[in-house]
mmCIF file of C-alpha atoms in Angstrom:
data_model
loop_
_atom_site.group_PDB
_atom_site.id
_atom_site.type_symbol
_atom_site.label_atom_id
_atom_site.label_comp_id
_atom_site.label_asym_id
_atom_site.label_seq_id
_atom_site.Cartn_x
_atom_site.Cartn_y
_atom_site.Cartn_z
ATOM 1 C CA MET A 283 -23.816 -6.087 -6.148
ATOM 2 C CA HIS A 284 -20.955 -4.655 -4.154
ATOM 3 C CA LEU A 285 -17.344 -5.578 -3.825
ATOM 4 C CA ARG A 286 -15.445 -5.783 -0.537
ATOM 5 C CA VAL A 287 -11.657 -5.420 -0.674
ATOM 6 C CA THR A 288 -9.690 -5.544 2.568
ATOM 7 C CA PHE A 289 -6.194 -4.153 2.315
ATOM 8 C CA VAL A 290 -3.627 -5.399 4.837
ATOM 9 C CA ALA A 291 -0.535 -3.230 5.093
ATOM 10 C CA ALA A 292 2.604 -5.364 4.794
ATOM 11 C CA ALA A 293 4.732 -5.920 7.872
ATOM 12 C CA ARG A 294 7.887 -3.879 8.226
ATOM 13 C CA SER A 295 11.220 -4.454 6.563
ATOM 14 C CA ALA A 296 12.949 -1.570 8.376
ATOM 15 C CA SER A 297 12.309 1.105 10.940
ATOM 16 C CA LEU A 298 10.189 4.006 9.721
ATOM 17 C CA LEU A 299 13.238 6.255 9.485
ATOM 18 C CA ALA A 300 15.023 3.712 7.298
ATOM 19 C CA GLU A 301 12.117 3.145 4.867
ATOM 20 C CA ARG A 302 13.235 3.438 1.290
ATOM 21 C CA PHE A 303 11.425 4.268 -1.925
ATOM 22 C CA GLU A 304 10.447 1.087 -3.770
ATOM 23 C CA ASP A 305 11.983 -0.964 -0.966
ATOM 24 C CA ASP A 306 12.664 -4.539 -2.093
ATOM 25 C CA ARG A 307 14.080 -5.752 1.214
ATOM 26 C CA PRO A 308 12.462 -8.777 2.884
ATOM 27 C CA LEU A 309 10.799 -8.667 6.279
ATOM 28 C CA ASP A 310 13.179 -7.948 9.126
ATOM 29 C CA GLN A 311 12.967 -9.787 12.452
ATOM 30 C CA ALA A 312 10.663 -7.123 13.905
ATOM 31 C CA GLY A 313 8.371 -7.600 10.912
ATOM 32 C CA TRP A 314 8.244 -11.368 11.388
ATOM 33 C CA ASN A 315 7.490 -10.865 15.078
ATOM 34 C CA GLU A 316 4.671 -8.452 14.230
ATOM 35 C CA VAL A 317 3.139 -10.948 11.804
ATOM 36 C CA GLN A 318 3.211 -13.658 14.467
ATOM 37 C CA ARG A 319 1.488 -11.386 17.000
ATOM 38 C CA ALA A 320 -1.143 -10.275 14.469
ATOM 39 C CA ALA A 321 -1.813 -13.651 12.886
ATOM 40 C CA HIS A 322 -4.748 -14.623 15.105
ATOM 41 C CA GLU A 323 -6.595 -11.438 14.101
ATOM 42 C CA LEU A 324 -5.673 -11.508 10.406
ATOM 43 C CA LEU A 325 -5.983 -15.232 9.663
ATOM 44 C CA PRO A 326 -9.759 -15.067 9.098
ATOM 45 C CA LEU A 327 -9.104 -12.919 6.013
ATOM 46 C CA ALA A 328 -7.637 -16.048 4.372
ATOM 47 C CA ALA A 329 -11.255 -17.072 3.725
ATOM 48 C CA ALA A 330 -11.478 -14.342 1.069
ATOM 49 C CA GLU A 331 -12.390 -15.696 -2.322
ATOM 50 C CA LEU A 332 -9.558 -13.763 -3.996
ATOM 51 C CA ARG A 333 -6.187 -13.079 -2.335
ATOM 52 C CA TYR A 334 -3.613 -10.702 -3.803
ATOM 53 C CA CYS A 335 -0.415 -8.921 -2.830
ATOM 54 C CA SER A 336 2.041 -6.301 -3.996
ATOM 55 C CA PRO A 337 4.983 -7.903 -5.808
ATOM 56 C CA THR A 338 7.449 -6.848 -3.063
ATOM 57 C CA PRO A 339 9.212 -9.443 -0.910
ATOM 58 C CA ARG A 340 7.702 -8.122 2.310
ATOM 59 C CA SER A 341 4.138 -8.128 0.936
ATOM 60 C CA ARG A 342 4.512 -11.663 -0.383
ATOM 61 C CA ALA A 343 6.085 -12.857 2.869
ATOM 62 C CA THR A 344 3.369 -11.193 4.955
ATOM 63 C CA GLY A 345 0.623 -12.796 2.861
ATOM 64 C CA ASP A 346 2.288 -16.206 2.905
ATOM 65 C CA ALA A 347 2.903 -16.074 6.664
ATOM 66 C CA LEU A 348 -0.794 -15.328 7.177
ATOM 67 C CA GLY A 349 -1.801 -18.311 5.039
ATOM 68 C CA TYR A 350 -3.276 -16.234 2.212
ATOM 69 C CA ALA A 351 -1.164 -17.727 -0.617
ATOM 70 C CA PRO A 352 -1.649 -14.423 -2.477
ATOM 71 C CA LEU A 353 -1.244 -13.795 -6.180
ATOM 72 C CA ALA A 354 1.163 -10.925 -6.907
ATOM 73 C CA GLN A 355 -0.395 -8.018 -8.779
ATOM 74 C CA PRO A 356 1.949 -5.661 -10.672
ATOM 75 C CA ALA A 357 -0.652 -2.866 -10.391
ATOM 76 C CA LEU A 358 -0.210 -2.982 -6.593
ATOM 77 C CA ARG A 359 3.501 -2.153 -6.753
ATOM 78 C CA ASP A 360 4.835 0.910 -4.977
ATOM 79 C CA CYS A 361 5.075 4.267 -6.736
ATOM 80 C CA GLY A 362 7.802 4.230 -9.381
ATOM 81 C CA MET A 363 10.488 6.529 -8.004
ATOM 82 C CA GLY A 364 12.950 6.617 -10.894
ATOM 83 C CA ARG A 365 16.438 7.620 -9.804
ATOM 84 C CA TRP A 366 15.303 7.898 -6.154
ATOM 85 C CA ARG A 367 14.586 4.171 -5.979
ATOM 86 C CA GLY A 368 16.260 2.774 -2.879
ATOM 87 C CA PHE A 369 16.728 6.192 -1.254
ATOM 88 C CA THR A 370 15.177 7.316 2.011
ATOM 89 C CA LEU A 371 13.313 10.616 1.870
ATOM 90 C CA GLY A 372 16.210 12.194 3.785
ATOM 91 C CA GLU A 373 18.749 10.938 1.237
ATOM 92 C CA ALA A 374 16.697 12.273 -1.672
ATOM 93 C CA MET A 375 16.300 15.603 0.138
ATOM 94 C CA ALA A 376 20.054 15.837 0.765
ATOM 95 C CA ARG A 377 20.818 15.257 -2.932
ATOM 96 C CA GLU A 378 17.959 17.163 -4.594
ATOM 97 C CA PRO A 379 16.096 19.392 -2.113
ATOM 98 C CA GLU A 380 14.321 21.501 -4.745
ATOM 99 C CA ALA A 381 13.210 18.407 -6.633
ATOM 100 C CA VAL A 382 11.814 16.812 -3.467
ATOM 101 C CA ASP A 383 9.971 20.027 -2.621
ATOM 102 C CA ALA A 384 8.470 20.102 -6.126
ATOM 103 C CA TRP A 385 7.428 16.446 -5.866
ATOM 104 C CA LEU A 386 5.756 16.991 -2.494
ATOM 105 C CA ALA A 387 3.945 20.131 -3.706
ATOM 106 C CA ASP A 388 2.697 18.968 -7.118
ATOM 107 C CA PRO A 389 0.953 15.560 -7.482
ATOM 108 C CA ARG A 390 1.727 15.552 -11.214
ATOM 109 C CA ALA A 391 5.450 16.242 -10.784
ATOM 110 C CA THR A 392 8.045 13.606 -11.647
ATOM 111 C CA PRO A 393 11.396 15.215 -10.824
ATOM 112 C CA HIS A 394 12.817 11.771 -10.027
ATOM 113 C CA GLY A 395 12.043 10.531 -13.526
ATOM 114 C CA GLY A 396 9.511 7.992 -12.286
ATOM 115 C CA GLU A 397 5.786 7.990 -11.701
ATOM 116 C CA SER A 398 3.794 10.968 -10.421
ATOM 117 C CA LEU A 399 1.702 10.691 -7.285
ATOM 118 C CA HIS A 400 -1.384 11.311 -9.435
ATOM 119 C CA ALA A 401 -0.479 8.448 -11.796
ATOM 120 C CA PHE A 402 0.267 6.144 -8.835
ATOM 121 C CA ILE A 403 -3.119 6.815 -7.225
ATOM 122 C CA SER A 404 -4.842 6.313 -10.591
ATOM 123 C CA ARG A 405 -3.036 3.010 -11.170
ATOM 124 C CA VAL A 406 -4.046 1.620 -7.782
ATOM 125 C CA GLY A 407 -7.598 2.901 -8.307
ATOM 126 C CA GLY A 408 -7.733 1.279 -11.728
ATOM 127 C CA TRP A 409 -6.824 -2.045 -10.125
ATOM 128 C CA LEU A 410 -9.582 -1.568 -7.542
ATOM 129 C CA ASP A 411 -12.145 -0.672 -10.218
ATOM 130 C CA THR A 412 -11.380 -3.815 -12.232
ATOM 131 C CA ARG A 413 -11.838 -6.372 -9.439
ATOM 132 C CA PRO A 414 -14.685 -8.776 -10.163
ATOM 133 C CA VAL A 415 -17.852 -8.142 -8.177
ATOM 134 C CA ASP A 416 -18.745 -11.124 -6.013
ATOM 135 C CA ASP A 417 -21.535 -12.351 -3.763
ATOM 136 C CA GLY A 418 -19.770 -11.595 -0.506
ATOM 137 C CA GLY A 419 -16.669 -13.797 -0.718
ATOM 138 C CA GLY A 420 -14.505 -10.708 -0.647
ATOM 139 C CA VAL A 421 -10.975 -9.854 -1.642
ATOM 140 C CA VAL A 422 -7.889 -9.433 0.514
ATOM 141 C CA ALA A 423 -4.809 -7.605 -0.729
ATOM 142 C CA VAL A 424 -1.530 -7.386 1.185
ATOM 143 C CA ALA A 425 0.203 -4.250 -0.021
ATOM 144 C CA GLU A 426 2.812 -1.692 0.857
ATOM 145 C CA PRO A 427 1.463 1.040 3.162
ATOM 146 C CA SER A 428 1.897 3.527 0.301
ATOM 147 C CA VAL A 429 -0.429 1.444 -1.892
ATOM 148 C CA VAL A 430 -3.049 1.343 0.876
ATOM 149 C CA ARG A 431 -2.791 5.141 1.186
ATOM 150 C CA ALA A 432 -3.286 5.503 -2.576
ATOM 151 C CA ALA A 433 -6.354 3.218 -2.454
ATOM 152 C CA ILE A 434 -7.909 5.315 0.323
ATOM 153 C CA VAL A 435 -7.351 8.568 -1.579
ATOM 154 C CA TYR A 436 -8.843 7.048 -4.720
ATOM 155 C CA ALA A 437 -11.851 5.528 -2.975
ATOM 156 C CA LEU A 438 -12.678 8.790 -1.211
ATOM 157 C CA LYS A 439 -12.152 10.834 -4.394
ATOM 158 C CA ALA A 440 -9.941 13.023 -2.237
ATOM 159 C CA PRO A 441 -7.409 15.469 -3.661
ATOM 160 C CA PRO A 442 -4.068 13.715 -4.297
ATOM 161 C CA ALA A 443 -2.353 15.890 -1.667
ATOM 162 C CA THR A 444 -4.461 14.032 0.942
ATOM 163 C CA TYR A 445 -2.052 11.134 0.441
ATOM 164 C CA TRP A 446 0.582 12.969 2.507
ATOM 165 C CA ASN A 447 -1.815 13.236 5.466
ATOM 166 C CA LEU A 448 -2.522 9.520 5.818
ATOM 167 C CA ASP A 449 -0.541 7.235 8.089
ATOM 168 C CA VAL A 450 -0.902 3.528 7.391
ATOM 169 C CA ARG A 451 0.905 1.402 9.946
ATOM 170 C CA PRO A 452 2.254 -2.095 9.218
ATOM 171 C CA LEU A 453 -0.413 -4.799 9.520
ATOM 172 C CA SER A 454 -3.273 -2.311 9.772
ATOM 173 C CA THR A 455 -6.378 -3.010 7.707
ATOM 174 C CA VAL A 456 -8.631 -0.855 5.552
ATOM 175 C CA THR A 457 -11.746 -2.190 3.848
ATOM 176 C CA VAL A 458 -13.127 -0.597 0.703
ATOM 177 C CA THR A 459 -16.677 -1.546 -0.288
ATOM 178 C CA GLY A 460 -18.805 -0.564 -3.230
ATOM 179 C CA ARG A 461 -18.315 -0.601 -6.953
ATOM 180 C CA THR A 462 -16.544 1.330 -9.666
ATOM 181 C CA GLY A 463 -16.995 5.048 -9.073
ATOM 182 C CA ARG A 464 -18.689 4.636 -5.707
ATOM 183 C CA TRP A 465 -16.571 3.430 -2.829
ATOM 184 C CA ASN A 466 -16.847 3.550 0.954
ATOM 185 C CA VAL A 467 -13.887 3.183 3.311
ATOM 186 C CA ARG A 468 -13.924 1.405 6.656
ATOM 187 C CA LEU A 469 -10.792 1.879 8.711
ATOM 188 C CA GLY A 470 -9.546 -1.090 10.701
ATOM 189 C CA GLY A 471 -7.098 -1.030 13.533
ATOM 190 C CA THR A 472 -3.462 -1.857 13.710
ATOM 191 C CA VAL A 473 -3.540 -5.400 14.970
ATOM 192 C CA GLY A 474 -1.013 -7.336 16.952
ATOM 193 C CA ARG A 475 0.862 -4.257 18.123
ATOM 194 C CA SER A 476 1.462 -3.102 21.629
#
C-alpha cells in the first residue's frame, strides 16, 4: 500500500521581500485574493481522507478558506529560527552577516540559536513517514512554503543544501507518494495565479 500526500503551499501574508522567519502574520489582502482565484482548482483536495495544516495563521486560514477544515500539526511548523524569529533575511544579514553565511553554508549550523536546516528537514520527513497508509483516500497538508521545500528534499533523499535551490510559490501543490523510505515527488503547478 502507498500513501499519497498533497502539500498545498499557504497563500501569502506579505510580499516575498517582506517574508519573515517564522512569520505568524495572517493572510494579507493579496493572499485572500489568491485563495479566491485558486479555490476552484484546489477545492477537490477537500475530499482527502485526512486534512492537515501548519500551525501558522496563514496556513490555517488558507486551509479553512478552501473548505479543508484542517487539523494543525506542530511537526509542520516552520524552521525554528531562534533569535532571528520575525526577521527578514536582509535584517538578519545586516545584524549578523557571518552567522547568516555560516547558516546558509552548513545545514547543521544553528548560529541563530534555533533549529538547524538538517533537523528541520528531518522533522518534516518524520511527520511524512508517520502518516497512516490508506487505500487511496489521500492526505492534504497546507503548509508554509519552507515546509513544502523540506518535504521535497526529504522525499528525494537530496542533500540538505538542495533546499536553497527550490522555489515553492504560494498555493502551488506538490504530491508525495510512496511509503516510509521510498517516496516519489510529483510537482503540481501554481494555481490561480496570472
